[in-house]
């Protein structure tokens, strides 16, 4: 029994070694992923619940590795954050997504807005990003762009974060709080930074229909947000029952597989043309 325990232990350390090795390898390969054209953007529509119309698309990063295939964002985004590569990847996603939205202005029944995720790391240094300059170059009005941040960013009292958020505000960029309800942000912060959207975290939407607690939380978020003049997006809407319940509760927008999975730019464009005619 003793030696079995020992073997189990060495098995675990070997496994941990392999895991650490794999993480390092992925981080190294992430550094070149942009140049090697392995990073792409997928787009998921945010739909107005009353009208069924599309307000905007959320840009979601995709990494297709030649050996490992599609690597999950929940795996590579944390590695990119840890290694700082998120700054380059984030800039790339931003430019690609902003240019794509601009390009879609030529399609009928629009214009659409674009929502971009920005991780806390990307607020690390003052004025390190040139997003506003790029929008100007592109002639895309800043109010067509939403930056999605998590509650943790709001709670960060550092100068970098608040000056960047106010800079965005002054330029007209909209701000959404992602995964709302899972963190600890207070209403005071929502007011201070004049936040535009709350995105109710998918965990509350998942069993909305059967779980009264989660339904109460979702309804309270909607009521509070509306009193403060914010609009609400429900994330992870997967079926018509959830959609109807949220719509009847006054939720403004929904996003999730019920409406559409995240799509490549081409597929999203085809979907728009089909919906709106040519
Ligand atoms: P998120 O910002 O909360 O994005 C929503 C996630 O939910 C996406 O996962 C999306 O594909 C997934 N989703 C959408 N509808 C449904 C649904 O009906 N059911 C379920 N179960 N899931 C749904 P994805 O694309 O795997 O991204 C995971 C996370 O990775 C994102 O969560 C975000 O935090 C991060 N991420 C993705 N792209 C970027 C990026 O460009 N920059 C940064 N900083 N983070 C990113
Ligand atoms: Ca998001
Ligand atoms: Ca989210
Ligand atoms: Ca506002």
mmCIF file of C-alpha atoms in Angstrom, residues 16-264:
data_model
loop_
_atom_site.group_PDB
_atom_site.id
_atom_site.type_symbol
_atom_site.label_atom_id
_atom_site.label_comp_id
_atom_site.label_asym_id
_atom_site.label_seq_id
_atom_site.Cartn_x
_atom_site.Cartn_y
_atom_site.Cartn_z
ATOM 1 C CA UNK A 16 1.701 18.401 -12.854
ATOM 2 C CA UNK A 17 5.047 18.752 -14.628
ATOM 3 C CA UNK A 18 3.384 17.979 -17.901
ATOM 4 C CA UNK A 19 0.658 20.474 -17.206
ATOM 5 C CA UNK A 20 3.175 23.192 -16.343
ATOM 6 C CA UNK A 21 5.150 22.319 -19.455
ATOM 7 C CA UNK A 22 2.038 22.499 -21.592
ATOM 8 C CA UNK A 23 1.123 25.910 -20.177
ATOM 9 C CA UNK A 24 4.583 27.254 -20.982
ATOM 10 C CA UNK A 25 4.403 25.838 -24.468
ATOM 11 C CA UNK A 26 0.974 27.370 -25.095
ATOM 12 C CA UNK A 27 2.181 30.749 -23.811
ATOM 13 C CA UNK A 28 5.186 30.612 -26.140
ATOM 14 C CA UNK A 29 3.031 29.713 -29.110
ATOM 15 C CA UNK A 30 0.471 32.380 -28.225
ATOM 16 C CA UNK A 31 3.192 34.999 -28.686
ATOM 17 C CA UNK A 32 3.387 34.123 -32.383
ATOM 18 C CA UNK A 33 -0.256 33.258 -32.926
ATOM 19 C CA UNK A 34 -1.193 36.648 -34.362
ATOM 20 C CA UNK A 35 1.635 36.750 -36.937
ATOM 21 C CA UNK A 36 0.839 33.163 -37.887
ATOM 22 C CA UNK A 37 -2.784 34.192 -38.503
ATOM 23 C CA UNK A 38 -4.125 31.741 -35.918
ATOM 24 C CA UNK A 39 -6.210 34.319 -34.016
ATOM 25 C CA UNK A 40 -9.662 35.156 -35.322
ATOM 26 C CA UNK A 41 -12.773 36.954 -34.190
ATOM 27 C CA UNK A 42 -16.206 35.440 -33.901
ATOM 28 C CA UNK A 43 -19.336 37.560 -33.554
ATOM 29 C CA UNK A 44 -22.434 36.869 -31.475
ATOM 30 C CA UNK A 45 -25.557 39.017 -31.887
ATOM 31 C CA UNK A 46 -27.122 40.939 -28.993
ATOM 32 C CA UNK A 47 -30.848 40.972 -29.709
ATOM 33 C CA UNK A 48 -33.534 43.420 -28.564
ATOM 34 C CA UNK A 49 -36.126 41.250 -26.808
ATOM 35 C CA UNK A 50 -39.198 43.316 -27.737
ATOM 36 C CA UNK A 51 -38.455 43.745 -31.457
ATOM 37 C CA UNK A 52 -36.123 40.843 -32.207
ATOM 38 C CA UNK A 53 -33.751 43.293 -33.912
ATOM 39 C CA UNK A 54 -29.976 43.028 -33.596
ATOM 40 C CA UNK A 55 -28.392 45.908 -31.650
ATOM 41 C CA UNK A 56 -24.799 44.785 -31.802
ATOM 42 C CA UNK A 57 -22.307 41.975 -31.967
ATOM 43 C CA UNK A 58 -19.912 40.866 -29.237
ATOM 44 C CA UNK A 59 -16.422 40.121 -30.532
ATOM 45 C CA UNK A 60 -15.044 36.842 -29.132
ATOM 46 C CA UNK A 61 -11.437 35.732 -29.637
ATOM 47 C CA UNK A 62 -10.714 32.370 -31.278
ATOM 48 C CA UNK A 63 -7.374 30.572 -31.452
ATOM 49 C CA UNK A 64 -6.936 27.812 -33.995
ATOM 50 C CA UNK A 65 -3.680 25.976 -33.299
ATOM 51 C CA UNK A 66 -2.290 23.763 -36.122
ATOM 52 C CA UNK A 67 -1.789 20.826 -33.710
ATOM 53 C CA UNK A 68 -4.270 21.347 -30.889
ATOM 54 C CA UNK A 69 -7.127 22.657 -33.011
ATOM 55 C CA UNK A 70 -9.488 25.201 -31.491
ATOM 56 C CA UNK A 71 -8.201 26.172 -28.058
ATOM 57 C CA UNK A 72 -10.959 27.321 -25.670
ATOM 58 C CA UNK A 73 -10.863 31.026 -24.713
ATOM 59 C CA UNK A 74 -11.379 29.954 -21.094
ATOM 60 C CA UNK A 75 -7.968 28.262 -21.428
ATOM 61 C CA UNK A 76 -5.943 30.684 -23.531
ATOM 62 C CA UNK A 77 -7.285 34.051 -22.307
ATOM 63 C CA UNK A 78 -6.007 33.440 -18.743
ATOM 64 C CA UNK A 79 -2.626 32.342 -20.189
ATOM 65 C CA UNK A 80 -2.555 35.469 -22.339
ATOM 66 C CA UNK A 81 -3.330 37.575 -19.267
ATOM 67 C CA UNK A 82 -0.674 35.888 -17.175
ATOM 68 C CA UNK A 83 1.994 36.423 -19.835
ATOM 69 C CA UNK A 84 0.938 39.905 -20.930
ATOM 70 C CA UNK A 85 0.240 38.718 -24.498
ATOM 71 C CA UNK A 86 -3.358 39.820 -23.893
ATOM 72 C CA UNK A 87 -2.322 43.393 -24.751
ATOM 73 C CA UNK A 88 -1.393 42.427 -28.313
ATOM 74 C CA UNK A 89 -4.262 40.000 -28.730
ATOM 75 C CA UNK A 90 -6.726 42.535 -27.332
ATOM 76 C CA UNK A 91 -5.499 45.243 -29.712
ATOM 77 C CA UNK A 92 -5.713 42.837 -32.626
ATOM 78 C CA UNK A 93 -9.280 41.778 -31.761
ATOM 79 C CA UNK A 94 -10.279 45.402 -31.310
ATOM 80 C CA UNK A 95 -8.917 46.517 -34.689
ATOM 81 C CA UNK A 96 -10.302 43.527 -36.530
ATOM 82 C CA UNK A 97 -13.768 43.858 -34.950
ATOM 83 C CA UNK A 98 -13.989 47.637 -35.401
ATOM 84 C CA UNK A 99 -12.983 47.347 -39.066
ATOM 85 C CA UNK A 100 -15.536 44.566 -39.608
ATOM 86 C CA UNK A 101 -18.399 46.589 -38.093
ATOM 87 C CA UNK A 102 -17.411 49.536 -40.274
ATOM 88 C CA UNK A 103 -17.399 47.254 -43.315
ATOM 89 C CA UNK A 104 -20.941 46.040 -42.451
ATOM 90 C CA UNK A 105 -22.261 49.615 -42.675
ATOM 91 C CA UNK A 106 -22.613 48.884 -46.389
ATOM 92 C CA UNK A 107 -25.227 46.194 -45.643
ATOM 93 C CA UNK A 108 -28.950 47.034 -45.345
ATOM 94 C CA UNK A 109 -30.920 47.395 -42.110
ATOM 95 C CA UNK A 110 -28.100 48.616 -39.888
ATOM 96 C CA UNK A 111 -25.720 50.146 -38.528
ATOM 97 C CA UNK A 112 -24.619 47.752 -35.838
ATOM 98 C CA UNK A 113 -22.612 48.420 -32.717
ATOM 99 C CA UNK A 114 -19.659 46.315 -31.557
ATOM 100 C CA UNK A 115 -18.813 45.107 -28.058
ATOM 101 C CA UNK A 116 -15.212 44.267 -27.129
ATOM 102 C CA UNK A 117 -13.960 42.456 -24.024
ATOM 103 C CA UNK A 118 -11.168 44.181 -22.157
ATOM 104 C CA UNK A 119 -9.427 42.350 -19.354
ATOM 105 C CA UNK A 120 -8.089 44.074 -16.209
ATOM 106 C CA UNK A 121 -4.487 43.524 -17.387
ATOM 107 C CA UNK A 122 -5.171 45.764 -20.374
ATOM 108 C CA UNK A 123 -5.690 48.677 -17.999
ATOM 109 C CA UNK A 124 -2.182 48.130 -16.659
ATOM 110 C CA UNK A 125 -0.458 51.223 -17.959
ATOM 111 C CA UNK A 126 -1.722 54.683 -18.631
ATOM 112 C CA UNK A 127 -2.515 55.521 -22.248
ATOM 113 C CA UNK A 128 -1.010 52.324 -23.526
ATOM 114 C CA UNK A 129 -3.815 51.719 -25.939
ATOM 115 C CA UNK A 130 -4.523 53.668 -29.089
ATOM 116 C CA UNK A 131 -8.097 52.556 -29.500
ATOM 117 C CA UNK A 132 -9.541 56.060 -29.817
ATOM 118 C CA UNK A 133 -6.949 56.994 -32.473
ATOM 119 C CA UNK A 134 -7.814 53.895 -34.430
ATOM 120 C CA UNK A 135 -11.559 54.665 -34.334
ATOM 121 C CA UNK A 136 -10.807 58.119 -35.666
ATOM 122 C CA UNK A 137 -8.701 56.662 -38.505
ATOM 123 C CA UNK A 138 -11.497 54.269 -39.288
ATOM 124 C CA UNK A 139 -14.129 57.028 -39.053
ATOM 125 C CA UNK A 140 -16.191 54.835 -36.771
ATOM 126 C CA UNK A 141 -18.082 56.945 -34.185
ATOM 127 C CA UNK A 142 -16.927 55.923 -30.673
ATOM 128 C CA UNK A 143 -20.531 55.528 -29.500
ATOM 129 C CA UNK A 144 -20.802 52.514 -31.802
ATOM 130 C CA UNK A 145 -18.293 50.762 -29.536
ATOM 131 C CA UNK A 146 -18.880 49.182 -26.125
ATOM 132 C CA UNK A 147 -16.040 48.025 -23.905
ATOM 133 C CA UNK A 148 -16.976 45.069 -21.680
ATOM 134 C CA UNK A 149 -15.221 44.982 -18.319
ATOM 135 C CA UNK A 150 -15.776 42.878 -15.225
ATOM 136 C CA UNK A 151 -16.811 44.153 -11.813
ATOM 137 C CA UNK A 152 -13.242 43.733 -10.586
ATOM 138 C CA UNK A 153 -12.076 46.491 -12.946
ATOM 139 C CA UNK A 154 -14.612 48.907 -11.432
ATOM 140 C CA UNK A 155 -13.378 48.121 -7.942
ATOM 141 C CA UNK A 156 -9.764 48.789 -8.932
ATOM 142 C CA UNK A 157 -9.115 52.206 -7.479
ATOM 143 C CA UNK A 158 -5.873 52.776 -9.395
ATOM 144 C CA UNK A 159 -5.353 55.915 -11.395
ATOM 145 C CA UNK A 160 -4.843 53.936 -14.638
ATOM 146 C CA UNK A 161 -8.244 52.338 -14.537
ATOM 147 C CA UNK A 162 -10.320 55.352 -13.617
ATOM 148 C CA UNK A 163 -8.527 57.729 -15.982
ATOM 149 C CA UNK A 164 -8.947 55.284 -18.867
ATOM 150 C CA UNK A 165 -12.635 54.752 -18.073
ATOM 151 C CA UNK A 166 -13.232 58.514 -17.920
ATOM 152 C CA UNK A 167 -11.295 58.959 -21.167
ATOM 153 C CA UNK A 168 -13.604 56.436 -22.831
ATOM 154 C CA UNK A 169 -16.656 58.164 -21.335
ATOM 155 C CA UNK A 170 -15.530 61.564 -22.599
ATOM 156 C CA UNK A 171 -15.012 60.157 -26.090
ATOM 157 C CA UNK A 172 -18.480 58.554 -26.068
ATOM 158 C CA UNK A 173 -17.431 54.906 -25.875
ATOM 159 C CA UNK A 174 -20.026 52.853 -24.013
ATOM 160 C CA UNK A 175 -19.156 50.645 -21.066
ATOM 161 C CA UNK A 176 -20.793 47.339 -20.098
ATOM 162 C CA UNK A 177 -20.281 45.349 -16.908
ATOM 163 C CA UNK A 178 -19.764 41.714 -17.897
ATOM 164 C CA UNK A 179 -20.803 38.719 -15.753
ATOM 165 C CA UNK A 180 -22.814 41.061 -13.521
ATOM 166 C CA UNK A 181 -23.979 39.604 -10.221
ATOM 167 C CA UNK A 182 -20.949 37.396 -9.614
ATOM 168 C CA UNK A 183 -18.695 40.123 -8.164
ATOM 169 C CA UNK A 184 -19.067 42.826 -5.588
ATOM 170 C CA UNK A 185 -19.462 46.106 -7.428
ATOM 171 C CA UNK A 186 -21.726 48.597 -5.730
ATOM 172 C CA UNK A 187 -24.319 50.825 -7.279
ATOM 173 C CA UNK A 188 -22.120 53.794 -6.409
ATOM 174 C CA UNK A 189 -19.534 52.584 -8.954
ATOM 175 C CA UNK A 190 -22.167 52.116 -11.634
ATOM 176 C CA UNK A 191 -23.084 55.769 -11.091
ATOM 177 C CA UNK A 192 -19.558 57.117 -10.758
ATOM 178 C CA UNK A 193 -18.457 55.732 -14.123
ATOM 179 C CA UNK A 194 -21.803 56.307 -15.824
ATOM 180 C CA UNK A 195 -22.029 52.682 -16.958
ATOM 181 C CA UNK A 196 -24.323 51.994 -19.929
ATOM 182 C CA UNK A 197 -25.063 48.254 -19.814
ATOM 183 C CA UNK A 198 -25.246 45.465 -17.272
ATOM 184 C CA UNK A 199 -24.834 41.935 -18.598
ATOM 185 C CA UNK A 200 -26.548 39.482 -16.256
ATOM 186 C CA UNK A 201 -24.197 36.526 -15.817
ATOM 187 C CA UNK A 202 -25.190 33.276 -17.528
ATOM 188 C CA UNK A 203 -25.237 31.406 -14.215
ATOM 189 C CA UNK A 204 -28.448 33.243 -13.255
ATOM 190 C CA UNK A 205 -30.064 32.633 -16.654
ATOM 191 C CA UNK A 206 -29.236 28.915 -16.817
ATOM 192 C CA UNK A 207 -32.043 27.693 -14.532
ATOM 193 C CA UNK A 208 -34.082 30.881 -14.531
ATOM 194 C CA UNK A 209 -37.309 29.033 -15.273
ATOM 195 C CA UNK A 210 -37.079 26.579 -12.366
ATOM 196 C CA UNK A 211 -34.945 28.400 -9.790
ATOM 197 C CA UNK A 212 -36.932 31.097 -8.001
ATOM 198 C CA UNK A 213 -33.850 32.554 -6.338
ATOM 199 C CA UNK A 214 -32.107 33.135 -9.646
ATOM 200 C CA UNK A 215 -35.267 34.555 -11.153
ATOM 201 C CA UNK A 216 -35.538 36.990 -8.234
ATOM 202 C CA UNK A 217 -31.896 38.035 -8.725
ATOM 203 C CA UNK A 218 -32.396 38.613 -12.444
ATOM 204 C CA UNK A 219 -35.574 40.638 -11.833
ATOM 205 C CA UNK A 220 -33.861 42.726 -9.153
ATOM 206 C CA UNK A 221 -30.889 43.477 -11.422
ATOM 207 C CA UNK A 222 -33.280 44.577 -14.184
ATOM 208 C CA UNK A 223 -35.278 46.847 -11.833
ATOM 209 C CA UNK A 224 -32.165 48.373 -10.244
ATOM 210 C CA UNK A 225 -30.459 48.942 -13.595
ATOM 211 C CA UNK A 226 -33.506 50.674 -15.038
ATOM 212 C CA UNK A 227 -33.803 52.970 -12.019
ATOM 213 C CA UNK A 228 -30.183 53.978 -12.597
ATOM 214 C CA UNK A 229 -30.757 54.491 -16.323
ATOM 215 C CA UNK A 230 -28.747 51.459 -17.481
ATOM 216 C CA UNK A 231 -29.784 48.916 -20.088
ATOM 217 C CA UNK A 232 -29.704 45.193 -19.359
ATOM 218 C CA UNK A 233 -28.440 42.285 -21.475
ATOM 219 C CA UNK A 234 -29.117 38.700 -20.380
ATOM 220 C CA UNK A 235 -26.252 36.344 -21.293
ATOM 221 C CA UNK A 236 -26.509 32.659 -22.101
ATOM 222 C CA UNK A 237 -30.152 32.643 -23.247
ATOM 223 C CA UNK A 238 -30.590 29.131 -24.614
ATOM 224 C CA UNK A 239 -34.337 28.616 -25.030
ATOM 225 C CA UNK A 240 -37.621 30.358 -25.755
ATOM 226 C CA UNK A 241 -38.914 29.986 -22.197
ATOM 227 C CA UNK A 242 -35.952 31.921 -20.819
ATOM 228 C CA UNK A 243 -36.335 34.519 -23.545
ATOM 229 C CA UNK A 244 -40.065 35.064 -22.857
ATOM 230 C CA UNK A 245 -39.538 35.244 -19.107
ATOM 231 C CA UNK A 246 -36.782 37.840 -19.486
ATOM 232 C CA UNK A 247 -38.732 39.871 -22.012
ATOM 233 C CA UNK A 248 -41.787 39.926 -19.729
ATOM 234 C CA UNK A 249 -39.554 40.963 -16.825
ATOM 235 C CA UNK A 250 -38.536 44.012 -18.863
ATOM 236 C CA UNK A 251 -35.025 42.886 -19.763
ATOM 237 C CA UNK A 252 -33.861 44.943 -22.760
ATOM 238 C CA UNK A 253 -31.586 42.543 -24.667
ATOM 239 C CA UNK A 254 -30.593 38.902 -24.839
ATOM 240 C CA UNK A 255 -27.556 37.041 -26.095
ATOM 241 C CA UNK A 256 -27.145 33.288 -26.378
ATOM 242 C CA UNK A 257 -27.509 30.125 -28.433
ATOM 243 C CA UNK A 258 -31.299 30.653 -28.631
ATOM 244 C CA UNK A 259 -30.594 33.574 -30.974
ATOM 245 C CA UNK A 260 -27.277 32.471 -32.455
ATOM 246 C CA UNK A 261 -23.935 30.919 -31.586
ATOM 247 C CA UNK A 262 -20.881 33.128 -32.124
ATOM 248 C CA UNK A 263 -20.237 33.151 -35.899
ATOM 249 C CA UNK A 264 -17.294 33.867 -38.168
#
